[in-house]
PDB file of C-alpha atoms in Angstrom:
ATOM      1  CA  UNK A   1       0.000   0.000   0.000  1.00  0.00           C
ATOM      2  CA  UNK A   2       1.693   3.536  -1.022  1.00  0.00           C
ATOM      3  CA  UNK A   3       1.829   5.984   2.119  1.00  0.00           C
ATOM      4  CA  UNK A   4      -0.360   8.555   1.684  1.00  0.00           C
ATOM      5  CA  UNK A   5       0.923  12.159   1.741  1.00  0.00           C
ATOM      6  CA  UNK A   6      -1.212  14.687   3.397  1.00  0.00           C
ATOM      7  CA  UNK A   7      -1.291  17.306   0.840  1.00  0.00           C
ATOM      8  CA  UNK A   8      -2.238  14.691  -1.833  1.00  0.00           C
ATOM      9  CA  UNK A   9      -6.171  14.859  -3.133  1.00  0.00           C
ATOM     10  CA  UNK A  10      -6.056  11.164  -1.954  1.00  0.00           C
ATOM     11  CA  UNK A  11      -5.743  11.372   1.299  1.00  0.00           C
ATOM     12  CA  UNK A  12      -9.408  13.226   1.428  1.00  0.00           C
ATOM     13  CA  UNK A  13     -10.636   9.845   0.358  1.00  0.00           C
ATOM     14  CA  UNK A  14      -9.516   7.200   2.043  1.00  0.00           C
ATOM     15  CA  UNK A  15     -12.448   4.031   2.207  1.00  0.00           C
ATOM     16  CA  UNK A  16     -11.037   2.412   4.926  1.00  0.00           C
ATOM     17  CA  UNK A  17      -8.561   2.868   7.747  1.00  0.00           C
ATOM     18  CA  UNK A  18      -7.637  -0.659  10.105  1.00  0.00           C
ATOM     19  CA  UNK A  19      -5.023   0.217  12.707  1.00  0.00           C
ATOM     20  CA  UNK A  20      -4.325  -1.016  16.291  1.00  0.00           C
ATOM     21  CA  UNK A  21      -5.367   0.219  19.628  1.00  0.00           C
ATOM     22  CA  UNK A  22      -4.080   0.130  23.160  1.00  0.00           C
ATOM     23  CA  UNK A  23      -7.773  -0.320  24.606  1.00  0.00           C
ATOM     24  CA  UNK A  24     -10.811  -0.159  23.474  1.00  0.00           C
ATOM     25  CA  UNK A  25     -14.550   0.184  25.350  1.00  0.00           C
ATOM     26  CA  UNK A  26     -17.700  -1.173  24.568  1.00  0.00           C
ATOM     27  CA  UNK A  27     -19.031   1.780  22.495  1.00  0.00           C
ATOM     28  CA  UNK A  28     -15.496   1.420  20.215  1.00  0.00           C
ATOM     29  CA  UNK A  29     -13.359   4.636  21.893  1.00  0.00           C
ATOM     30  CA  UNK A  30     -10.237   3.981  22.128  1.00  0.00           C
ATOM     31  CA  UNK A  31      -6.723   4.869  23.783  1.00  0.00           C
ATOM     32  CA  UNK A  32      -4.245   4.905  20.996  1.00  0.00           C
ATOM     33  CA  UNK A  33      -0.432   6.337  20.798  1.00  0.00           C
ATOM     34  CA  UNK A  34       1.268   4.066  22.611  1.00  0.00           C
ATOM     35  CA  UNK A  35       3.629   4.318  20.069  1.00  0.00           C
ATOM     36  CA  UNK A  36       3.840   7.723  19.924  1.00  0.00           C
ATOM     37  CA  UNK A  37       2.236   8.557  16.136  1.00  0.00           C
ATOM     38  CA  UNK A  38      -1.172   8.830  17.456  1.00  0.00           C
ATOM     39  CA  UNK A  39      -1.581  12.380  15.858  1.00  0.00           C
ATOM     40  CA  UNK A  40      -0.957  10.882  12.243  1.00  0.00           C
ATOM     41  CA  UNK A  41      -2.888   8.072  13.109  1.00  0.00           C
ATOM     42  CA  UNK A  42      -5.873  10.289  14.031  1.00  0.00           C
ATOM     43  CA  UNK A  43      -5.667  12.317  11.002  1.00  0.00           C
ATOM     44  CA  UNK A  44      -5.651   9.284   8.580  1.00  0.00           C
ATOM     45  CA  UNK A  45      -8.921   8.249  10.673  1.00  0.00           C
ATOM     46  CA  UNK A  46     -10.731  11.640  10.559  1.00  0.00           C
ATOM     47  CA  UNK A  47      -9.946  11.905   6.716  1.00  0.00           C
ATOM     48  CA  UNK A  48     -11.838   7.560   6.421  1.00  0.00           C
ATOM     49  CA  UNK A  49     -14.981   6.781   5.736  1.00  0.00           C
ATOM     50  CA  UNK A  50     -14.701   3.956   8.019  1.00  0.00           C
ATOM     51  CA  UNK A  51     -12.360   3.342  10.999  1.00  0.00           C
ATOM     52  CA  UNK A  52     -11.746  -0.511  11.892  1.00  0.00           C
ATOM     53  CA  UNK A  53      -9.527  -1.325  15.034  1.00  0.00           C
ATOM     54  CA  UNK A  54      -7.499  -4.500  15.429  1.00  0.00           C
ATOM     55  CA  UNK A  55      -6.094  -5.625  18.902  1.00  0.00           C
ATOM     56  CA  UNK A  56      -5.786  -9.028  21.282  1.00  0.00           C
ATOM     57  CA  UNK A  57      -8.364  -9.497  23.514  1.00  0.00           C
ATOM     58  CA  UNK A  58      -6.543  -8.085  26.123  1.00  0.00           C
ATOM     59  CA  UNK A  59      -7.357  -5.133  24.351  1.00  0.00           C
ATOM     60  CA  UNK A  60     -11.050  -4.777  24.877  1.00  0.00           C
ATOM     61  CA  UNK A  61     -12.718  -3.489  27.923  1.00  0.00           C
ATOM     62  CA  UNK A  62     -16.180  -2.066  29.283  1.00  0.00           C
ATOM     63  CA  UNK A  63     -14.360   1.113  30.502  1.00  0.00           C
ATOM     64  CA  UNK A  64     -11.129   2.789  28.787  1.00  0.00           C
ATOM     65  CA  UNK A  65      -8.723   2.897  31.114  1.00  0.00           C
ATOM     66  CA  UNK A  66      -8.810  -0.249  32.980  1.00  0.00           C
ATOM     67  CA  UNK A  67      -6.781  -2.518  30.977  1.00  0.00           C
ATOM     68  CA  UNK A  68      -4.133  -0.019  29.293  1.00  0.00           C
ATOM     69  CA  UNK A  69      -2.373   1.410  32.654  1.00  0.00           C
ATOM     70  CA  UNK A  70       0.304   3.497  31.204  1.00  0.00           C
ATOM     71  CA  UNK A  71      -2.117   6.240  30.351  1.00  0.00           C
ATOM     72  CA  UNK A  72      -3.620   8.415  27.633  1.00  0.00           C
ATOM     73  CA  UNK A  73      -0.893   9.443  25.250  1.00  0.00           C
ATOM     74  CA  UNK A  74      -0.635  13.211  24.566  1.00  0.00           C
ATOM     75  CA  UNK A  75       1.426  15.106  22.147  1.00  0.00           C
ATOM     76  CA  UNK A  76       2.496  18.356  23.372  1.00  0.00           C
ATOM     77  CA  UNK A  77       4.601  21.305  22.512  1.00  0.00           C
ATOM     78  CA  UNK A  78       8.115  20.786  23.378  1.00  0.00           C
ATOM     79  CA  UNK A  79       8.043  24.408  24.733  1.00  0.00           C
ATOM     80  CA  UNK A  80       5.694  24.153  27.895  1.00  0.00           C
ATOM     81  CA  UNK A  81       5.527  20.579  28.430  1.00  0.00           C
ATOM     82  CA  UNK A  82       6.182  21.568  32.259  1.00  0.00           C
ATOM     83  CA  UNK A  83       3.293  24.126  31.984  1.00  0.00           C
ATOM     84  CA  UNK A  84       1.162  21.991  30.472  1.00  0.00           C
ATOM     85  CA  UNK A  85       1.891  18.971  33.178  1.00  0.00           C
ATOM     86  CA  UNK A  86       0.876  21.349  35.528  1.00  0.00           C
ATOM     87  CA  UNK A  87      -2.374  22.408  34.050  1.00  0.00           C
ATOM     88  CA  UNK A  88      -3.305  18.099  32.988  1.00  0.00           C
ATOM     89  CA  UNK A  89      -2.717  17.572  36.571  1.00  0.00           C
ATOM     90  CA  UNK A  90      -5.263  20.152  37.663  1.00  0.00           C
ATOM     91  CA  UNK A  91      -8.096  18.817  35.583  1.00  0.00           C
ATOM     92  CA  UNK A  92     -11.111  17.875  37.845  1.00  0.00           C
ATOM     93  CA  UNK A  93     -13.386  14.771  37.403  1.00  0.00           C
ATOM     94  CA  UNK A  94     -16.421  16.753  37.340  1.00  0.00           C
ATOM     95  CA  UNK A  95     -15.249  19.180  34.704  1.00  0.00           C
ATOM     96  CA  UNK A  96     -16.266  19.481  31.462  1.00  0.00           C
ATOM     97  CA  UNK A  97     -15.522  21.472  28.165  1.00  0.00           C
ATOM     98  CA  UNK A  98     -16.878  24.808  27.695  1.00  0.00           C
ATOM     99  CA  UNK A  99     -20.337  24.446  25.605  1.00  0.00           C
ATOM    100  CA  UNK A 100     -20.622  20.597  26.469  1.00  0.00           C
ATOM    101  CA  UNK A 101     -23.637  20.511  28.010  1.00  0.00           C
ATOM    102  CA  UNK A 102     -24.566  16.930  30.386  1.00  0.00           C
ATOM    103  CA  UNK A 103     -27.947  16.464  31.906  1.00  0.00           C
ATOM    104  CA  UNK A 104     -25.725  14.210  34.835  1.00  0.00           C
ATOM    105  CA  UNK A 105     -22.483  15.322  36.207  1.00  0.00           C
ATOM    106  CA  UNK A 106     -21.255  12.244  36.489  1.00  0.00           C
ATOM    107  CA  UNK A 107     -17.056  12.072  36.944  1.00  0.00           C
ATOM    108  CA  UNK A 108     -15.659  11.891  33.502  1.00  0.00           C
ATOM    109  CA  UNK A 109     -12.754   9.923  35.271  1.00  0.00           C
ATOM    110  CA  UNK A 110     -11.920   8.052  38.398  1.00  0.00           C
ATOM    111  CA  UNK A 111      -8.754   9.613  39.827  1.00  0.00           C
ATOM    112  CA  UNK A 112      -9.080  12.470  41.818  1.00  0.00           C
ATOM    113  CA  UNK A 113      -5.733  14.335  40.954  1.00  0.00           C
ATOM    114  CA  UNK A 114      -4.573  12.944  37.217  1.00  0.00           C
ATOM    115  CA  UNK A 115      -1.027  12.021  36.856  1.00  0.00           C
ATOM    116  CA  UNK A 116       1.369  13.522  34.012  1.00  0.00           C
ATOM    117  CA  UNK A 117       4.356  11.746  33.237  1.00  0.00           C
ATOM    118  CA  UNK A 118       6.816  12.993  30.421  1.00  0.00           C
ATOM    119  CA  UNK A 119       7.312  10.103  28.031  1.00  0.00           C
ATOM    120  CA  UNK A 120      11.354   8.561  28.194  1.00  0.00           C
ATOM    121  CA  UNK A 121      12.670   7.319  25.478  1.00  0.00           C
ATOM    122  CA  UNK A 122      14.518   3.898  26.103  1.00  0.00           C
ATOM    123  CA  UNK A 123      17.955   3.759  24.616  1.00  0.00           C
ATOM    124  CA  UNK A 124      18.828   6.808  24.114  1.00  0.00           C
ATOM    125  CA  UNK A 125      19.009   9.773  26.673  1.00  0.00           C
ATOM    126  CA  UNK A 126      15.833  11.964  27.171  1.00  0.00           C
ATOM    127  CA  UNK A 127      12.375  12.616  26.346  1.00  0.00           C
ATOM    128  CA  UNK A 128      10.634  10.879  23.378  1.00  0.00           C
ATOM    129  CA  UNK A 129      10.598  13.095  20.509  1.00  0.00           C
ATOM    130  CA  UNK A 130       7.256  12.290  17.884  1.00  0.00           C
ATOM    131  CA  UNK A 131       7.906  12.911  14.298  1.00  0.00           C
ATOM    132  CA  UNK A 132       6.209  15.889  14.173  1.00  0.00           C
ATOM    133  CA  UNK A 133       9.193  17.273  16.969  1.00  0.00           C
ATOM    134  CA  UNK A 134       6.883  17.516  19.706  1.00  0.00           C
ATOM    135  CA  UNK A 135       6.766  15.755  23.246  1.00  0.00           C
ATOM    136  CA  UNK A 136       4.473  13.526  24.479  1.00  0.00           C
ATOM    137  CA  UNK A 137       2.891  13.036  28.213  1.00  0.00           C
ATOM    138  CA  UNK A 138       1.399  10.239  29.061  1.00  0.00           C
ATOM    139  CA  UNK A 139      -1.722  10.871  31.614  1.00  0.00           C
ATOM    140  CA  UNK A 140      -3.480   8.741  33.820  1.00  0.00           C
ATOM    141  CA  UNK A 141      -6.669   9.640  35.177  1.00  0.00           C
ATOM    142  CA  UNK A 142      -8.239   5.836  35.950  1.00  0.00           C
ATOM    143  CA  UNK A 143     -11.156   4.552  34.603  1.00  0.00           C
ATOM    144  CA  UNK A 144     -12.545   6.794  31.731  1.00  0.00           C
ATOM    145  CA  UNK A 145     -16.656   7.334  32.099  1.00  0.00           C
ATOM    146  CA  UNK A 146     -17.036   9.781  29.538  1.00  0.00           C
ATOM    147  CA  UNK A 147     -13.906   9.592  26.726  1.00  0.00           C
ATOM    148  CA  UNK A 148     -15.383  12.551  24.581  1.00  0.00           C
ATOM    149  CA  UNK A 149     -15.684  14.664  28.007  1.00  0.00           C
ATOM    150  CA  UNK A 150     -11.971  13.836  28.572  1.00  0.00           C
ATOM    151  CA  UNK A 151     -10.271  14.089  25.317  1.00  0.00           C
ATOM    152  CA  UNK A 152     -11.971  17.549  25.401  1.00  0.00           C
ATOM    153  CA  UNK A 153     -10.927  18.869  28.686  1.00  0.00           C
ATOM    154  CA  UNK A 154      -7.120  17.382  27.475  1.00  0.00           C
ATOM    155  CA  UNK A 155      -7.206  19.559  23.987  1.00  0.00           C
ATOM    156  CA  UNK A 156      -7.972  23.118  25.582  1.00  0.00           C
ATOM    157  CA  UNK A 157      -4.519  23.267  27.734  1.00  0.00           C
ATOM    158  CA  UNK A 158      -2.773  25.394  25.357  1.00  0.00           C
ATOM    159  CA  UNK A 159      -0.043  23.567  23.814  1.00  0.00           C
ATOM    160  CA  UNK A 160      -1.856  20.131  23.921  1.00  0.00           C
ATOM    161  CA  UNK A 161      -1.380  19.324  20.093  1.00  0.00           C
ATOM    162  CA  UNK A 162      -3.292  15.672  20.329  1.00  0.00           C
ATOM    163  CA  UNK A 163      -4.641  13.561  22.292  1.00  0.00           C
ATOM    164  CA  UNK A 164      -4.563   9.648  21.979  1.00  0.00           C
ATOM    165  CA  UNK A 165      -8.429   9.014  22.880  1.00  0.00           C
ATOM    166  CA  UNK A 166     -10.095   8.441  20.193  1.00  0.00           C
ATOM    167  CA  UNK A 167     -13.872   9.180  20.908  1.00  0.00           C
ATOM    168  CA  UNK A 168     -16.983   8.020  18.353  1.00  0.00           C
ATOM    169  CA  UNK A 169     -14.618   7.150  14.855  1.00  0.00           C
ATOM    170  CA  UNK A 170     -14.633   3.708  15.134  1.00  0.00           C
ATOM    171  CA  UNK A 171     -17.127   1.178  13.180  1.00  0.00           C
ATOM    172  CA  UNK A 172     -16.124  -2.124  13.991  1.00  0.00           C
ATOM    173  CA  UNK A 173     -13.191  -3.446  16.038  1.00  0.00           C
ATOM    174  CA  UNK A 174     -11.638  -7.342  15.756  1.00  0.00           C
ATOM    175  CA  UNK A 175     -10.541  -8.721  18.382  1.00  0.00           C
ATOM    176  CA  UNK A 176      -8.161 -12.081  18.137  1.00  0.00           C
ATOM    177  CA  UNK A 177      -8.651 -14.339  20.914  1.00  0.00           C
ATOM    178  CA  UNK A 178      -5.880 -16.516  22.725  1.00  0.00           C
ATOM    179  CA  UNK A 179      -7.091 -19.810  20.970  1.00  0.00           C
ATOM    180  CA  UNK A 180      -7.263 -18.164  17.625  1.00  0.00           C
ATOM    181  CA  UNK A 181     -10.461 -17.404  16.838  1.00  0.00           C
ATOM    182  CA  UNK A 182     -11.432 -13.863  15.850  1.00  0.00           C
ATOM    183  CA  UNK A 183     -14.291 -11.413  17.949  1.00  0.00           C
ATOM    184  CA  UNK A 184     -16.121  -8.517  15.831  1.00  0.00           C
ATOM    185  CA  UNK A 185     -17.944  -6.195  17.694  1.00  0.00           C
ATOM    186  CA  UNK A 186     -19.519  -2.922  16.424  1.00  0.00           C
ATOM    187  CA  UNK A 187     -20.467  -0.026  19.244  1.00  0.00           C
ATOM    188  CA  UNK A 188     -22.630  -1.200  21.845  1.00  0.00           C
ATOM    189  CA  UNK A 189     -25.220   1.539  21.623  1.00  0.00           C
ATOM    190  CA  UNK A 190     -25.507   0.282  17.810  1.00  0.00           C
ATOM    191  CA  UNK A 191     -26.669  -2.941  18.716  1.00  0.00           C
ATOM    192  CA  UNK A 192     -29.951  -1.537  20.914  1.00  0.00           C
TER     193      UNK A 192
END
């Protein structure tokens, strides 16, 4: 398959995207960037018709972020990562975007005070550095009850460039089982 280059007319038209994911919930969200590309990724899957994820079973949960522990991925300017620590770490479970508007206030996450942690890169000396040049912190805030809420609150600390949840793109998602059989599931909420 030729790699599509962002500036090309074809890469407004792609039919079908099937990548990985680090976790993903029962209505298809999922944590992705665990490798550190999740802002390319994202942007190939915004510009697809259709978005199918691939992963173990290991992979698929009720609740995003209760089987990948390491934390959503997010790509940040090199600049203020500090800054922007600061702020991710201040984010409050009840909180929610500016214009989001939620009959319940339900937590959008579990932990109480979110932990930032700038991403190391193994093998070589300091910070991992994405291929767009940026940084990336990896934040845990537990179980995730509301991944749209989240991935919001995460994109308007200035200098957040991406963030690795990604919230309603997925269609289907195969999962392969330990004895080798295959598990396709479409979102929950589709099925009622």
């Amino acid at each position: 398959l030729p790699v599509l280059d962002p500036e090309s007319a074809d890469f407004a038209s792609i039919d079908v995207t099937i990548d990985g994911a680090d976790e993903v919930d029962s209505e298809l969200n999922a944590i992705k960037g665990g490798g550190g590309a999740h802002l390319r990724e994202k942007l190939v899957a915004n510009a697809s018709r259709k978005l199918v994820l691939i992963a173990d079973s290991r992979k698929n949960s009720e609740t995003l972020g209760t089987k990948w522990d390491k934390g959503i991925p997010v790509e940040v300017s090199p600049l203020a990562w500090r800054t922007i620590k600061r702020q991710l770490e201040r984010m409050a479970p009840l909180s929610r975007a500016q214009g989001s508007v939620k009959a319940d206030l339900a937590a959008a996450f579990s932990f109480s005070h979110p932990k930032a942690e700038l991403r190391q890169a193994v093998r070589k000396a300091g910070p991992v550095v994405t291929d767009n040049g940026n940084f990336i912190l990896d934040v845990s805030v537990g179980s995730i009850h509301d991944p749209l809420a989240v991935e919001q609150l995460i994109k308007m600390v200035p200098g957040v460039i991406e963030v690795g949840i990604f919230s309603g793109m997925a269609k289907e998602a195969w999962f392969g089982n330990e004895d080798g059989s295959i598990v396709c599931r479409e979102p929950q909420s589709a099925q009622n």
